[in-house]
Each structure stands twice: as C-alpha cells, then as structure tokens.
Coordinates of C-alpha atoms in Angstrom, one line a residue:
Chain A
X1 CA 0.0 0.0 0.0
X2 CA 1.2 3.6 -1.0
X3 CA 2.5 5.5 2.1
X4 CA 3.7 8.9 2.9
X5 CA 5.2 9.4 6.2
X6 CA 6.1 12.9 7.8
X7 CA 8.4 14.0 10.6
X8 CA 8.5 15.1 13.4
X9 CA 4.5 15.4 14.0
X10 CA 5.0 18.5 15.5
X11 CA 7.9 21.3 16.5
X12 CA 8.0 24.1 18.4
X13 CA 10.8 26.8 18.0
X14 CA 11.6 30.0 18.5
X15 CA 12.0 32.5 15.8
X16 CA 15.4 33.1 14.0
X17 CA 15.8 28.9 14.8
X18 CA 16.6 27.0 11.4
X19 CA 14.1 24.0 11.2
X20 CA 14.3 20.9 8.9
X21 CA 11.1 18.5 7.9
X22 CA 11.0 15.2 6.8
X23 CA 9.0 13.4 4.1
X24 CA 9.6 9.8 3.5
X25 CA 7.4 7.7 0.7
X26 CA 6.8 3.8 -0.1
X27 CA 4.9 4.2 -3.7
X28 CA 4.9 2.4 -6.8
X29 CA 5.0 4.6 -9.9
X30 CA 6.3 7.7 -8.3
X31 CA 6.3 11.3 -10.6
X32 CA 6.4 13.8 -8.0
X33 CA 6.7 15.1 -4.6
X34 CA 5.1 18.4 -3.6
X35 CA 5.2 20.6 -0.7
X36 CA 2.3 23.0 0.8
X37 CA 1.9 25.4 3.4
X38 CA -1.6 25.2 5.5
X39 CA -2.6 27.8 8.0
X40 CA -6.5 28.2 7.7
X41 CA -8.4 25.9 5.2
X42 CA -6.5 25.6 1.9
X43 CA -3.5 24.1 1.3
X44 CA -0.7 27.1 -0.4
X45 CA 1.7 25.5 -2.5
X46 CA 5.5 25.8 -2.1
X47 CA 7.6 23.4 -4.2
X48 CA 7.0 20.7 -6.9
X49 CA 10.3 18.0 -6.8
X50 CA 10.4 15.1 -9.5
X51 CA 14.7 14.7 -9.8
X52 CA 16.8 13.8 -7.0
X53 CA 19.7 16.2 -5.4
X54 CA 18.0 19.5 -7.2
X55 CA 17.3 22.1 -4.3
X56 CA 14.3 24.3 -5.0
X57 CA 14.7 27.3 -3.3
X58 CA 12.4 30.4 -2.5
X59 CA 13.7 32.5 0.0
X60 CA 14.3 31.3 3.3
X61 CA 12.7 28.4 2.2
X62 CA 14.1 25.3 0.4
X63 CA 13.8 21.3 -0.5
X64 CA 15.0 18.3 -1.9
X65 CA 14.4 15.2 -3.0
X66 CA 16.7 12.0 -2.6
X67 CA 14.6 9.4 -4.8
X68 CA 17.2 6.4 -3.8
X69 CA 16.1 6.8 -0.2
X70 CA 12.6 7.6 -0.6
X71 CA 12.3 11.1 1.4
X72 CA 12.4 14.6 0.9
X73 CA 13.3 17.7 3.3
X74 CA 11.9 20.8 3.7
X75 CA 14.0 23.7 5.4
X76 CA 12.8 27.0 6.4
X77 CA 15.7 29.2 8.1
X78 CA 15.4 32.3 9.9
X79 CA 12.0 30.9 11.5
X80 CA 9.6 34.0 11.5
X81 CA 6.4 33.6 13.6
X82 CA 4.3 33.5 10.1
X83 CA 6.1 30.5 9.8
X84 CA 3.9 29.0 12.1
X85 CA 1.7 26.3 9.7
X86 CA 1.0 22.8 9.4
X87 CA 3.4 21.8 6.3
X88 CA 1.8 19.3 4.3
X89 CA 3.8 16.8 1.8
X90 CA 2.2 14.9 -1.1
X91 CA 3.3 12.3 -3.1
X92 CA 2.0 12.0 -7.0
X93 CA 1.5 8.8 -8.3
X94 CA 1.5 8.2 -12.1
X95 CA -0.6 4.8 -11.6
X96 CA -3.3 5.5 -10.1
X97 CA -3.0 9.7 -11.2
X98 CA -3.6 11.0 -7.4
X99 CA -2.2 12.5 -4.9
X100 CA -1.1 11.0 -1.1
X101 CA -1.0 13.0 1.7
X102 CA 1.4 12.5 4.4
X103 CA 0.6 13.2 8.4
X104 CA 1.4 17.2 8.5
X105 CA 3.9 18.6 10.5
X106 CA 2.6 21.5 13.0
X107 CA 5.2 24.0 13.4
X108 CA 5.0 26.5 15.8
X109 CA 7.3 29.9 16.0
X110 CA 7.6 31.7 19.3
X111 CA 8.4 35.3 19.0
Chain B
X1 CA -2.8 28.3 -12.7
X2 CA -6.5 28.0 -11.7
X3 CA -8.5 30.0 -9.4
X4 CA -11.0 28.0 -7.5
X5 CA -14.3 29.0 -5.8
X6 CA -15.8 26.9 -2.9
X7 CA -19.7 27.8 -1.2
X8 CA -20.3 27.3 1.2
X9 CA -17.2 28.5 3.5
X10 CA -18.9 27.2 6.2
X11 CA -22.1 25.3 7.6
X12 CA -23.3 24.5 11.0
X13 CA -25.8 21.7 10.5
X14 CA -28.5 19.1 12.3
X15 CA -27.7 15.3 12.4
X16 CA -29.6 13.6 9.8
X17 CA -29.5 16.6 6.8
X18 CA -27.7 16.9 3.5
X19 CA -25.2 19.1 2.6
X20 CA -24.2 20.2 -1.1
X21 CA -20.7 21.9 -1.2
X22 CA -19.8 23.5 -4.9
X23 CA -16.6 23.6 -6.7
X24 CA -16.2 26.3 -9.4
X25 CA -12.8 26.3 -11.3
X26 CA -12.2 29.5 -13.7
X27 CA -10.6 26.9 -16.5
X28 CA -11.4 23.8 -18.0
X29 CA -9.9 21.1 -16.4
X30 CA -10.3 17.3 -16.4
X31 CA -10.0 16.2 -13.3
X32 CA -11.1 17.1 -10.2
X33 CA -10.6 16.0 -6.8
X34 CA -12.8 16.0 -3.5
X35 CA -10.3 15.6 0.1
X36 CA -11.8 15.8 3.9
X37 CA -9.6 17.0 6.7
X38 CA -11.1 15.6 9.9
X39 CA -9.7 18.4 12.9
X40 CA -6.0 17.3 13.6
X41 CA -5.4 15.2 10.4
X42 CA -4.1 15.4 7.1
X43 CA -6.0 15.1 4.1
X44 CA -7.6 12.1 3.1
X45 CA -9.1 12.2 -0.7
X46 CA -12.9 11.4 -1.1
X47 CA -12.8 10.4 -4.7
X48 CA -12.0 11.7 -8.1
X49 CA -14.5 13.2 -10.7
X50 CA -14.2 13.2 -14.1
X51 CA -16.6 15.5 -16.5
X52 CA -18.6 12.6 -18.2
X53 CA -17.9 9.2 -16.4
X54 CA -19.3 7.7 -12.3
X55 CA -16.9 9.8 -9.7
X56 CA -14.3 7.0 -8.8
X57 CA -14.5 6.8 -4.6
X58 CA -11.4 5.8 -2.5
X59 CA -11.7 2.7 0.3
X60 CA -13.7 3.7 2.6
X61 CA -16.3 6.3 1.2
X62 CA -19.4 5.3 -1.1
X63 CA -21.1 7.1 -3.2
X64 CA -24.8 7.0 -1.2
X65 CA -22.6 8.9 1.5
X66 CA -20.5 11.4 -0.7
X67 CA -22.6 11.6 -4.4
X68 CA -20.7 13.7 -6.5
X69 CA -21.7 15.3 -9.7
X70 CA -19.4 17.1 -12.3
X71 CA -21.8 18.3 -15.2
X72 CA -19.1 20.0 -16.9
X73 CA -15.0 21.1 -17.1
X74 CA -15.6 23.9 -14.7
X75 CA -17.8 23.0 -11.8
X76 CA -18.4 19.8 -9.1
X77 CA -20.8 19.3 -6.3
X78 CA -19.9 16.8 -3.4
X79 CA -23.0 16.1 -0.9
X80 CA -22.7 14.6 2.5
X81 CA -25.5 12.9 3.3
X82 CA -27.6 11.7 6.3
X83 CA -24.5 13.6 8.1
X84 CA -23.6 12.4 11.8
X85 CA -20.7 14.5 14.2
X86 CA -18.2 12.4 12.6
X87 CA -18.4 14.4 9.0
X88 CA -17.5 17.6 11.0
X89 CA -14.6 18.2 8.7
X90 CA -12.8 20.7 6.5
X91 CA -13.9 19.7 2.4
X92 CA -11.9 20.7 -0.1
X93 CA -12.0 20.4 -3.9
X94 CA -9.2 21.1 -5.6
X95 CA -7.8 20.3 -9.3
X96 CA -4.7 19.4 -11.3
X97 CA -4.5 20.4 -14.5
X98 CA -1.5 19.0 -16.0
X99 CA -1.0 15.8 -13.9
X100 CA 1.3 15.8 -11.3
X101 CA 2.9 19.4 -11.2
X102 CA 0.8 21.2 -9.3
X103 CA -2.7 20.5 -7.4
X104 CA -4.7 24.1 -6.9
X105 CA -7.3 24.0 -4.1
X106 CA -10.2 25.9 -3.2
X107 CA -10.8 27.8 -0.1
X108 CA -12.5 25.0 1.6
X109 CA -15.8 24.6 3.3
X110 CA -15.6 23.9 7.3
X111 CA -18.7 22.1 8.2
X112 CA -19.7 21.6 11.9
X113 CA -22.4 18.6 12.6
X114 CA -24.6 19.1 15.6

C-alpha cells in the first residue's frame, strides 16, 4: 500500500531557529513530490520535486528530494512567527493519477 | 494556474440533513478532486471526478454517502448525506490540471455537525 510518512508530527521553535522536515514515501510509480503550506483551510503550494539532489529554493525556504532513499526535506531558516503552519507533503503517483498525503507537521514559532 | 471558488465557506448543520458543497474552477480542467480533513489530520481524498464518467470513490467512502456530480470542465458538487458528528470536517475540492505538477485547491468549506 502507498504511504507517505512525515516528521517530526509536531515542533516548536523560537523565531530566527533554522528548522528541517521530513517526508519519507513507499509508492509504486512515483512522478512527483510536492510541498504546501496550510494555516487556515486551503492548502498554499510551495515546491514541486520530480529529480533527485535538485534544491528548490524560495527564499528562506528550500527542498529536496533523494529518490534512492525515498524522502524529501523541507528547510525553512530564519524561522519568522508567520512561519507557524501545518506543512503538508504529497506524493503524486503516475498509476493510479492521485495525490497522497502525508501526516502534516505542526510548526510553531515563538516570537 | 487556476482560481478555484468553494460555497459554502462554512455550515453548521443538524444530524440527519444533506449538505451540497460546490466547486467552481475558472478553467477547464479534467480532473477534479474532492479531500476531507477531519480536525488534527491530514487530508484524506474522497474520490476523483471526471466531467462525463461515475466519480471513482477511494476505500472507505461510497457514493450514497459522498454523491458527486461534475456536469461540466468547470464545476463539481460533493453532498454529504444523512450527516452524523463524525463528518464535522474541513472539504476541499481542488484540481490538477497537467498531472502531477501542481494540485490548486479551493478555499475549503468547514462544516460543523450538531
């Protein structure tokens, strides 16, 4: 069965703290991993990753993917409190044309 | 890119009622995609509709509980029926028009059961 795993579940830091999450996958017929941002109801999109060792950057954020060990990160430095989101991670699938969802992290920035 | 539009934002309603939630995309696009986000989770897709062919549901959800209709390119309904506390969720449709690069959502609707 297709699974996307996040971690940690949730973090609390303190602004100007550099943070790091994690996105492992088990899927067959992977295409492409994508990141989102979600404070209220809709997700925001941040980055779109389909080749391994590529960093997508936009500005303090950044990711990449490592498709030989199935996971992805997601690093946000300078932590400002509008940081403070759950970060979503989604896995496309080219078999089945749909997107998996992992758990969410829940950051939290304390001024 | 696509804009999305989702009515209603939000709903408080009565055990046993119906609820229609609309989709309205400003392009054509093929496929569309319905998600709930039970409070504290991630999001868990509903099913996939496709303008001219049956909504295709994921385990766990059937279509007397979630019908959805998609009568055209740019618009979906998704109704939760006979609802019960446990549908108080956030919905969200959202679509992806080239297959894998990027998934647009709408605003969501937060619906509260009583």
């Amino acid at each position: 069965e297709d699974k996307v795993v996040q971690s940690p579940l949730s973090l609390v830091v303190h602004e100007g703290d550099t943070v790091t999450l994690n996105c492992s996958y088990e899927v067959t017929n992977f295409r492409s991993l994508l990141w989102y941002k979600q404070e209220k109801k809709a997700p925001t999109f941040l980055f779109m990753l389909t080749s391994s060792g590529i960093e997508k950057k936009s500005g303090r954020l950044s990711s990449i993917l490592d498709k030989k060990e199935l996971f992805s990160i997601l690093n946000i430095t300078a932590t400002q409190t509008g940081d403070s989101a759950i970060y979503l991670c989604a896995v496309y699938t080219s078999g089945t044309y749909k997107y998996i969802f992992g758990t969410g992290t829940r950051l939290k920035v304390l001024a | 890119s696509a804009v999305i539009s989702q009515k209603p934002s939000r709903d408080i309603c009565q055990r046993g009622t119906s609820l229609t939630i609309q989709c309205q995309v400003d392009s054509q696009v093929t496929m569309m995609f319905w998600y709930r986000q039970q409070p504290g989770q991630s999001l868990t897709l509903i099913a996939t509709a496709n303008q001219g062919s049956e909504a295709t549901y994921e385990s766990g959800f059937v279509i007397d509980k979630f019908p959805i209709s998609r009568p055209n390119l740019t618009f979906s309904t998704l109704t939760v029926s006979n609802m019960s506390p446990e549908d108080s969720s956030i919905y969200l449709c959202s679509v992806d028009p080239i297959g894998g690069n990027e998934q647009y959502f709408g605003p969501g609707t937060r619906l509260t059961v009583t």
